[in-house]
Short mmCIF file of C-alpha atoms in Angstrom, two decimals:
data_model
loop_
_atom_site.label_atom_id
_atom_site.label_comp_id
_atom_site.label_asym_id
_atom_site.label_seq_id
_atom_site.Cartn_x
_atom_site.Cartn_y
_atom_site.Cartn_z
CA MET A 32 -174.14 121.21 -20.82
CA HIS A 33 -173.52 119.25 -17.24
CA ILE A 34 -175.34 116.95 -15.99
CA ASP A 35 -174.00 116.73 -12.59
CA GLU A 36 -174.18 113.01 -11.25
CA ASN A 37 -172.13 113.20 -8.20
CA THR A 38 -174.64 115.41 -6.05
CA PRO A 39 -177.22 112.81 -4.41
CA ASP A 40 -180.18 113.38 -5.95
CA ALA A 41 -179.34 116.44 -7.99
CA GLY A 42 -182.51 116.42 -10.10
CA TRP A 43 -181.02 119.38 -12.16
CA PHE A 44 -177.26 120.25 -14.42
CA THR A 45 -176.31 123.01 -15.71
CA GLY A 46 -175.33 124.56 -18.72
CA THR A 47 -176.50 128.21 -20.51
CA LEU A 48 -180.34 128.34 -21.99
CA GLU A 49 -178.31 128.73 -25.82
CA ALA A 50 -177.03 125.25 -24.65
CA THR A 51 -180.49 123.98 -23.34
CA VAL A 52 -182.60 125.03 -26.39
CA GLY A 53 -180.31 124.70 -29.52
CA PHE A 54 -179.98 120.87 -27.17
CA LEU A 55 -184.01 120.48 -27.73
CA ARG A 56 -184.42 121.99 -31.13
CA ALA A 57 -182.10 119.44 -31.94
CA GLY A 58 -183.81 116.02 -31.69
CA SER A 59 -187.36 116.41 -32.58
CA LEU A 60 -186.15 118.21 -36.52
CA TRP A 61 -189.26 117.77 -38.20
CA PRO A 62 -188.96 117.21 -42.25
CA VAL A 63 -191.71 118.55 -44.01
CA THR A 64 -193.25 116.28 -46.69
CA PHE A 65 -191.84 117.06 -49.80
CA GLY A 66 -190.29 114.57 -51.85
CA LEU A 67 -189.37 115.67 -55.58
CA ALA A 68 -188.07 113.42 -58.06
CA CYS A 69 -185.25 109.79 -57.01
CA CYS A 70 -183.53 111.65 -53.68
CA SER A 71 -187.74 111.01 -52.38
CA ILE A 72 -187.14 107.65 -52.65
CA GLU A 73 -183.53 107.44 -50.27
CA MET A 74 -185.66 109.96 -48.14
CA MET A 75 -188.53 107.88 -47.57
CA ALA A 76 -186.02 104.53 -47.14
CA THR A 77 -184.65 107.02 -44.26
CA GLY A 78 -187.67 106.72 -42.57
CA THR A 79 -187.96 102.67 -42.80
CA SER A 80 -187.37 100.43 -39.59
CA ARG A 81 -184.50 99.63 -41.40
CA PHE A 82 -182.44 103.00 -41.71
CA ASP A 83 -184.86 104.59 -38.78
CA ILE A 84 -184.21 108.61 -38.56
CA SER A 85 -186.50 108.56 -35.44
CA ARG A 86 -183.74 107.34 -33.38
CA HIS A 87 -182.26 111.07 -34.25
CA GLY A 88 -185.85 112.85 -33.64
CA SER A 89 -187.34 113.51 -36.87
CA GLU A 90 -189.18 110.61 -37.89
CA VAL A 91 -192.66 112.33 -37.93
CA PHE A 92 -192.94 113.74 -41.00
CA ARG A 93 -195.03 116.96 -41.66
CA GLY A 94 -198.18 117.37 -44.22
CA SER A 95 -197.79 120.83 -43.55
CA PRO A 96 -194.89 123.34 -44.00
CA ARG A 97 -196.94 125.49 -40.47
CA GLN A 98 -195.81 122.03 -38.31
CA ALA A 99 -192.22 120.82 -39.98
CA ASP A 100 -188.92 122.65 -38.78
CA LEU A 101 -186.65 121.25 -41.25
CA MET A 102 -186.88 121.30 -45.62
CA ILE A 103 -184.71 118.26 -46.90
CA VAL A 104 -184.99 119.40 -50.77
CA ALA A 105 -184.75 115.21 -52.01
CA GLY A 106 -184.81 115.67 -55.69
CA ARG A 107 -184.05 118.12 -58.86
CA LEU A 108 -186.26 121.51 -58.58
CA SER A 109 -187.45 122.15 -61.94
CA ASN A 110 -188.22 126.09 -62.77
CA LYS A 111 -192.16 125.67 -62.45
CA MET A 112 -191.69 123.84 -58.97
CA ALA A 113 -189.65 126.32 -57.59
CA PRO A 114 -192.90 129.02 -56.84
CA ILE A 115 -193.73 126.15 -54.32
CA LEU A 116 -191.02 125.16 -52.91
CA ARG A 117 -190.56 128.90 -51.89
CA GLN A 118 -193.84 129.20 -51.09
CA VAL A 119 -193.42 125.74 -48.75
CA TYR A 120 -190.11 127.44 -47.19
CA ASP A 121 -192.26 130.80 -46.66
CA GLN A 122 -195.71 128.97 -44.89
CA MET A 123 -192.74 126.65 -42.49
CA ALA A 124 -192.54 128.46 -38.44
CA GLU A 125 -189.20 129.70 -37.65
CA PRO A 126 -186.78 128.14 -36.76
CA LYS A 127 -186.28 125.82 -39.61
CA TRP A 128 -183.25 124.93 -41.74
CA VAL A 129 -182.87 123.51 -45.21
CA ILE A 130 -180.80 120.22 -46.52
CA SER A 131 -180.14 120.13 -50.08
CA GLN A 132 -179.93 116.61 -50.22
CA GLY A 133 -178.45 115.31 -53.66
CA VAL A 134 -176.36 116.63 -56.32
CA CYS A 135 -179.44 117.45 -58.65
CA ALA A 136 -180.78 119.34 -55.27
CA SER A 137 -176.86 121.16 -55.01
CA SER A 138 -175.93 122.51 -58.41
CA GLY A 139 -178.08 121.37 -61.06
CA GLY A 140 -176.35 118.09 -61.62
CA MET A 141 -176.82 116.31 -64.11
CA PHE A 142 -179.89 118.51 -65.27
CA ASN A 143 -177.28 121.58 -66.99
CA ASN A 144 -180.68 122.54 -69.22
CA TYR A 145 -183.49 125.06 -69.31
CA ALA A 146 -186.09 123.74 -67.45
CA ILE A 147 -183.45 122.78 -63.90
CA VAL A 148 -182.68 125.41 -61.19
CA GLN A 149 -179.20 124.89 -61.35
CA GLY A 150 -179.18 124.61 -57.21
CA VAL A 151 -181.86 125.63 -55.06
CA ASP A 152 -179.69 127.83 -53.60
CA HIS A 153 -181.40 130.19 -55.86
CA ILE A 154 -184.75 129.86 -53.91
CA VAL A 155 -184.28 128.58 -50.20
CA PRO A 156 -181.07 129.73 -47.92
CA VAL A 157 -179.60 125.79 -47.04
CA ASP A 158 -178.00 124.67 -43.84
CA ILE A 159 -176.42 122.01 -45.60
CA TYR A 160 -175.28 120.21 -49.13
CA LEU A 161 -176.30 116.79 -49.61
CA PRO A 162 -173.59 114.82 -52.02
CA GLY A 163 -174.12 111.87 -53.93
CA CYS A 164 -177.13 110.58 -56.81
CA PRO A 165 -179.05 109.66 -55.09
CA PRO A 166 -177.31 109.97 -51.98
CA ARG A 167 -178.11 106.44 -48.89
CA PRO A 168 -179.91 106.39 -46.17
CA GLU A 169 -177.10 106.62 -43.86
CA MET A 170 -175.96 109.23 -45.76
CA LEU A 171 -179.04 111.27 -45.17
CA ILE A 172 -177.92 110.79 -41.47
CA ASN A 173 -175.16 111.75 -41.30
CA ALA A 174 -176.40 114.74 -43.45
CA LEU A 175 -178.82 115.36 -40.68
CA THR A 176 -176.57 114.51 -37.71
CA THR A 177 -174.03 117.56 -39.05
CA LEU A 178 -177.09 119.50 -38.97
CA GLN A 179 -178.19 118.82 -35.96
CA ASP A 180 -174.55 119.34 -34.03
CA GLU A 181 -175.11 123.04 -36.22
CA VAL A 182 -178.46 123.63 -34.49
CA LYS A 183 -176.90 122.85 -30.69
CA LYS A 184 -174.43 125.48 -32.07
CA GLN A 185 -176.83 128.23 -32.96
CA PRO A 186 -176.76 131.99 -31.26
CA LEU A 187 -180.43 132.83 -29.54
CA TRP A 188 -179.69 136.31 -29.34
CA GLN A 189 -179.09 138.21 -32.07
CA SER A 190 -175.67 140.22 -30.90
CA ARG A 191 -174.28 136.56 -31.47
CA ARG A 192 -175.24 135.87 -34.28
CA LYS A 193 -174.02 139.35 -36.11
CA GLU A 194 -170.52 137.43 -34.22
CA ILE A 195 -171.39 134.61 -36.30
CA ALA A 196 -172.19 136.18 -39.80
CA ALA A 197 -169.27 138.53 -39.13
CA ALA A 198 -166.59 135.91 -38.71
CA ALA A 199 -168.04 133.11 -40.74
CA GLU A 200 -167.78 136.37 -44.02
CA ALA A 201 -163.74 136.05 -42.66
CA ALA A 202 -162.97 132.36 -43.47
CA ALA A 203 -164.39 132.65 -46.85
CA LEU A 204 -162.69 136.21 -47.91
CA LYS A 205 -159.37 134.13 -47.15
CA ALA A 206 -160.39 130.63 -48.32
CA THR A 207 -158.95 129.87 -52.20
CA PRO A 208 -162.22 130.46 -54.96
CA THR A 209 -162.07 127.40 -56.84
CA SER A 210 -161.50 129.91 -60.45
CA ASP A 211 -158.06 129.94 -58.36
CA GLN A 212 -157.26 126.32 -58.24
CA PHE A 213 -155.70 125.43 -60.88
CA GLY A 214 -154.34 121.91 -62.89
CA LEU A 215 -156.95 119.93 -60.82
CA LEU A 216 -159.67 119.56 -63.43
CA ARG A 217 -158.94 115.96 -65.15
CA MET B 137 -178.55 118.12 -88.89
CA THR B 138 -180.03 117.56 -92.58
CA SER B 139 -182.62 119.68 -93.45
CA GLY B 140 -185.51 117.77 -95.88
CA ASN B 141 -183.91 118.59 -99.22
CA GLU B 142 -180.71 117.96 -98.65
CA ILE B 143 -181.73 114.52 -98.09
CA SER B 144 -180.12 112.53 -101.52
CA GLN B 145 -179.62 109.47 -99.89
CA VAL B 146 -182.38 106.05 -101.01
CA ALA B 147 -184.76 104.21 -98.07
CA PRO B 148 -184.00 101.25 -98.53
CA GLU B 149 -187.18 98.45 -99.54
CA GLY B 150 -189.57 98.91 -97.41
CA ARG B 151 -188.70 101.71 -95.38
CA THR B 152 -189.69 105.07 -95.07
CA LEU B 153 -186.78 107.85 -94.49
CA ILE B 154 -186.99 110.37 -92.21
CA ASN B 155 -183.36 111.61 -91.56
CA VAL B 156 -179.95 111.39 -92.25
CA ARG B 157 -177.79 112.58 -89.78
CA THR B 158 -173.84 113.07 -90.42
CA GLY B 159 -171.54 114.12 -87.60
CA MET B 160 -172.26 113.77 -83.61
CA PHE B 161 -171.98 116.84 -81.74
CA GLY B 162 -170.68 119.24 -84.05
CA ALA B 163 -167.10 118.01 -84.37
CA THR B 164 -165.52 118.57 -87.94
CA GLY B 165 -161.59 117.70 -88.93
CA ASP B 166 -160.85 116.05 -86.03
CA THR B 167 -159.58 112.66 -84.80
CA THR B 168 -162.44 111.87 -82.44
CA GLY B 169 -164.02 110.14 -86.01
CA TYR B 170 -167.50 111.67 -84.74
CA ASP B 171 -168.09 113.93 -88.46
CA LEU B 172 -166.83 110.55 -90.14
CA MET B 173 -170.82 109.01 -88.83
CA ASN B 174 -173.28 108.72 -91.14
CA THR B 175 -176.81 107.28 -89.53
CA VAL B 176 -179.41 107.19 -91.95
CA VAL B 177 -182.58 107.55 -89.33
CA THR B 178 -185.80 105.17 -91.26
CA MET B 179 -188.96 104.19 -90.36
CA PRO B 180 -191.18 100.44 -91.88
CA GLY B 181 -193.11 101.31 -94.50
CA ALA B 182 -196.31 100.95 -95.91
CA THR B 183 -197.30 97.77 -95.23
CA GLU B 184 -198.93 95.36 -97.95
CA ARG B 185 -202.45 92.71 -97.35
CA PRO B 186 -202.73 90.46 -95.75
CA TYR B 187 -202.12 92.33 -93.13
CA GLY B 188 -202.36 88.66 -90.33
CA SER B 189 -204.05 88.26 -87.25
CA TRP B 190 -206.86 90.54 -86.52
CA PHE B 191 -205.34 93.51 -88.26
CA ASP B 192 -207.30 92.87 -92.31
CA ASP B 193 -210.81 92.20 -90.09
CA ALA B 194 -210.32 95.70 -88.68
CA VAL B 195 -209.12 97.77 -91.29
CA ASP B 196 -211.97 96.47 -94.01
CA ILE B 197 -214.73 97.42 -91.30
CA LEU B 198 -213.00 100.80 -90.89
CA ALA B 199 -212.95 101.17 -94.76
CA GLU B 200 -216.82 99.95 -95.13
CA LEU B 201 -218.03 102.56 -92.27
CA LEU B 202 -215.54 105.56 -94.23
CA GLY B 203 -217.51 104.90 -97.18
CA ASP B 204 -215.83 107.33 -100.39
CA LYS B 205 -213.60 108.66 -97.49
CA ALA B 206 -212.25 105.31 -96.79
CA ASP B 207 -209.14 105.88 -99.20
CA GLU B 208 -208.20 108.94 -98.52
CA ALA B 209 -208.65 109.36 -94.68
CA ILE B 210 -206.81 106.00 -94.32
CA GLN B 211 -203.60 106.78 -96.23
CA TYR B 212 -201.17 103.74 -95.40
CA VAL B 213 -201.25 101.13 -93.49
CA VAL B 214 -197.65 99.80 -91.52
CA VAL B 215 -197.85 96.35 -89.40
CA ASP B 216 -194.48 96.16 -87.60
CA ARG B 217 -193.38 93.61 -84.94
CA GLY B 218 -197.39 92.77 -84.58
CA GLU B 219 -198.86 95.78 -84.12
CA LEU B 220 -201.35 97.95 -86.14
CA THR B 221 -200.97 101.27 -87.15
CA LEU B 222 -203.08 103.63 -88.95
CA HIS B 223 -201.44 106.87 -90.77
CA VAL B 224 -204.62 108.76 -91.06
CA ALA B 225 -205.67 112.25 -92.88
CA ARG B 226 -205.64 114.86 -90.74
CA GLU B 227 -209.39 116.56 -91.96
CA HIS B 228 -210.92 112.99 -91.41
CA LEU B 229 -209.03 111.81 -88.22
CA LEU B 230 -212.81 112.38 -85.94
CA ASP B 231 -214.41 110.40 -88.40
CA VAL B 232 -212.38 107.57 -87.91
CA VAL B 233 -212.09 108.03 -84.25
CA ARG B 234 -215.68 108.39 -83.82
CA HIS B 235 -216.18 105.04 -85.94
CA LEU B 236 -213.04 103.13 -84.24
CA ARG B 237 -214.89 103.57 -80.54
CA ASP B 238 -219.11 102.98 -81.93
CA ASP B 239 -218.71 100.00 -83.43
CA GLN B 240 -219.27 97.14 -82.51
CA ASP B 241 -217.00 94.99 -83.76
CA LEU B 242 -214.03 97.49 -83.35
CA ARG B 243 -214.86 99.30 -79.60
CA PHE B 244 -211.65 101.17 -79.45
CA GLU B 245 -213.36 102.10 -75.60
CA MET B 246 -209.69 103.69 -75.22
CA CYS B 247 -207.42 106.71 -76.07
CA LEU B 248 -204.54 106.45 -74.28
CA GLY B 249 -202.92 109.62 -74.75
CA VAL B 250 -201.38 111.38 -77.25
CA SER B 251 -197.72 111.57 -78.23
CA GLY B 252 -195.96 114.13 -80.56
CA VAL B 253 -192.53 113.36 -83.07
CA HIS B 254 -191.20 115.86 -84.48
CA TYR B 255 -188.99 114.94 -87.85
CA PRO B 256 -187.90 118.40 -88.89
CA ALA B 257 -185.79 116.32 -91.94
CA ASP B 258 -189.36 115.04 -92.88
CA ALA B 259 -190.27 117.63 -95.47
CA GLY B 260 -194.23 118.67 -94.82
CA ARG B 261 -194.88 116.00 -92.24
CA GLU B 262 -192.50 117.64 -89.28
CA LEU B 263 -194.35 116.53 -86.80
CA HIS B 264 -196.24 113.36 -86.19
CA ALA B 265 -199.29 112.90 -83.56
CA VAL B 266 -199.27 109.44 -82.11
CA TYR B 267 -202.67 107.93 -80.64
CA PRO B 268 -202.24 104.70 -79.32
CA LEU B 269 -206.20 102.97 -78.80
CA LEU B 270 -207.39 99.70 -76.49
CA SER B 271 -210.27 97.88 -76.98
CA MET B 272 -211.27 96.49 -73.85
CA THR B 273 -214.19 94.58 -75.07
CA HIS B 274 -212.20 92.81 -77.57
CA ASN B 275 -208.53 93.16 -76.11
CA ARG B 276 -207.15 94.85 -78.89
CA GLN B 277 -204.35 97.76 -79.63
CA LEU B 278 -204.07 99.86 -82.23
CA ARG B 279 -202.40 103.41 -83.34
CA LEU B 280 -203.24 106.18 -84.92
CA GLU B 281 -200.12 108.51 -86.71
CA VAL B 282 -201.68 111.71 -87.99
CA SER B 283 -198.52 113.78 -89.57
CA VAL B 284 -198.86 117.74 -90.11
CA SER B 285 -196.22 119.76 -91.33
CA ASP B 286 -194.30 122.62 -89.13
CA GLU B 287 -196.65 125.64 -91.11
CA ASP B 288 -199.24 124.94 -90.63
CA PRO B 289 -199.45 122.38 -87.10
CA HIS B 290 -203.44 122.17 -86.78
CA LEU B 291 -204.93 118.63 -85.94
CA PRO B 292 -208.70 118.19 -84.90
CA SER B 293 -209.47 117.39 -81.12
CA VAL B 294 -210.41 114.41 -80.13
CA THR B 295 -210.94 115.39 -76.94
CA SER B 296 -215.39 115.18 -78.00
CA VAL B 297 -215.30 111.95 -78.55
CA TYR B 298 -212.26 110.76 -75.96
CA PRO B 299 -212.42 113.58 -72.94
CA MET B 300 -209.48 111.95 -71.13
CA ASN B 301 -207.20 113.15 -74.18
CA ASN B 302 -207.77 116.88 -72.42
CA TRP B 303 -205.08 116.32 -70.55
CA HIS B 304 -202.76 114.98 -72.97
CA GLU B 305 -203.34 117.13 -76.11
CA ARG B 306 -202.10 120.01 -73.81
CA GLU B 307 -199.12 118.10 -72.88
CA THR B 308 -198.07 117.72 -76.97
CA TRP B 309 -199.51 121.62 -77.76
CA ASP B 310 -196.90 122.33 -74.71
CA PHE B 311 -194.20 120.70 -75.81
CA PHE B 312 -193.98 119.64 -79.52
CA GLY B 313 -196.29 123.34 -80.07
CA ILE B 314 -199.74 121.19 -82.15
CA VAL B 315 -202.64 123.14 -81.99
CA PHE B 316 -205.72 121.22 -81.65
CA ASP B 317 -208.69 122.74 -83.08
CA GLY B 318 -211.62 121.94 -80.83
CA HIS B 319 -209.51 121.52 -77.10
CA PRO B 320 -212.06 122.89 -74.45
CA ALA B 321 -208.13 124.73 -73.01
CA LEU B 322 -205.33 124.39 -74.97
CA ALA B 323 -203.38 126.10 -72.10
CA ARG B 324 -199.57 124.66 -71.42
CA ILE B 325 -199.34 122.12 -68.33
CA GLU B 326 -195.88 121.17 -68.27
CA MET B 327 -193.91 124.10 -68.67
CA PRO B 328 -194.64 127.68 -66.41
CA ASP B 329 -197.56 129.26 -67.86
CA ASP B 330 -195.46 132.62 -69.77
CA TRP B 331 -193.20 129.75 -71.27
CA VAL B 332 -191.56 131.16 -74.98
CA GLY B 333 -191.41 127.78 -77.42
CA HIS B 334 -191.88 124.57 -77.02
CA PRO B 335 -188.80 122.14 -75.51
CA GLN B 336 -189.31 119.31 -77.27
CA ARG B 337 -188.95 120.44 -80.81
CA LYS B 338 -184.97 118.80 -82.19
CA ASP B 339 -184.63 122.37 -82.72
CA TYR B 340 -185.11 123.76 -79.41
CA SER B 341 -181.70 124.11 -77.74
CA LEU B 342 -180.97 122.09 -74.30
CA GLY B 343 -179.77 125.47 -72.85
CA GLY B 344 -177.81 124.90 -69.67
CA ILE B 345 -174.99 127.43 -67.77
CA PRO B 346 -171.75 126.99 -68.35
CA ILE B 347 -169.85 125.52 -65.25
CA GLU B 348 -167.08 126.52 -63.18
CA TYR B 349 -164.92 123.48 -61.87
CA LYS B 350 -161.55 123.78 -60.19
CA GLY B 351 -160.38 126.87 -62.29
CA ALA B 352 -161.44 125.16 -65.61
CA GLU B 353 -164.67 126.28 -67.44
CA VAL B 354 -167.56 123.63 -68.21
CA GLN B 355 -169.77 124.58 -70.95
CA PRO B 356 -173.36 123.50 -70.99
CA PRO B 357 -173.93 119.80 -72.69
CA ASN B 358 -175.04 121.06 -76.06
CA GLU B 359 -172.10 123.15 -76.59
CA ARG B 360 -169.67 120.43 -75.48
CA ARG B 361 -168.25 119.78 -79.01
CA GLN B 362 -168.07 122.90 -80.47
CA TYR B 363 -164.31 123.31 -81.77
CA ARG B 364 -164.41 127.23 -81.71
#
């Protein structure tokens, strides 16, 4: 997107529709109010004046998933809670994004047992994995701004989406799988 | 973990032996030293009179109200760290709680839930249910403990006396498998409805999945120290 500063009285800018829509979407990602465990305390702290998530346009935590764009999975997800989380995700209107906050949400973390889902990516598609136990509010804000960068680049048209999915798949096929990375665990 | 009939150790004086644990994490014959560990698990045993404080009066009043059944109902009394615990026979639990609630000198109006405990080595008394009671009138607290066996885990529900115990009894059923007879709707509350087993029992496997991390496979926690 380009704003012309040289033309006198220019009330316009140039850019693609894709970039403009992405810019607007990224500026107001409203998270759904959905705290699961101790990570949600950090999520709440992120909304307070000290850290002030509203600087990034995300201060409006929505009680109704219909009005939310972003789900921050804040904490460990139990097997019993999993269908509820999925229902809240399904009720959110497209486009929607998911941040998996903390190790428990991302991989089960320290709770490798019968009661906890070993990573919420079993239940919902995750856009950003945020490590930490729990991550500081600064880290959550970093995850949010990283997600905003992704949202700004998100393609609008179906053909472009296929292109990007194919590129991502090709990159994943080229990467060394963790099972082949020997000698790194101490 | 040792089972009931394997315990040969004698409890220290004034204590009740619950379990003797040898080793840790299933380690045997290695250099960690865990297999040499020997842990004696005991609880405070029966206390002799006088109990001190208001405890003697409260137990006397309860025994008087129970009449002939008193000796059978109150199995023994434990006073430890300034707290009173009555071990009650399950057949008389409802009588005991009704008297504790209704008598003007006792007035234990609140039951703060029921906790389950599993002592797998305590033969014939594997499952315990613990009821903390509170008297707001007299500002007093006492504890009831009822034990049942694994084969016959039935207790009378106290919801007719303390309706607030409804969900607590469901939780104890859910996690420990203690069946509360007379409960209005004894369904699972914490675990999903179709869950099998009672997860807080000592013999319930912790579960978990092996984690692959940078070429190494890390076992779930309950299998970490198994040398096979």
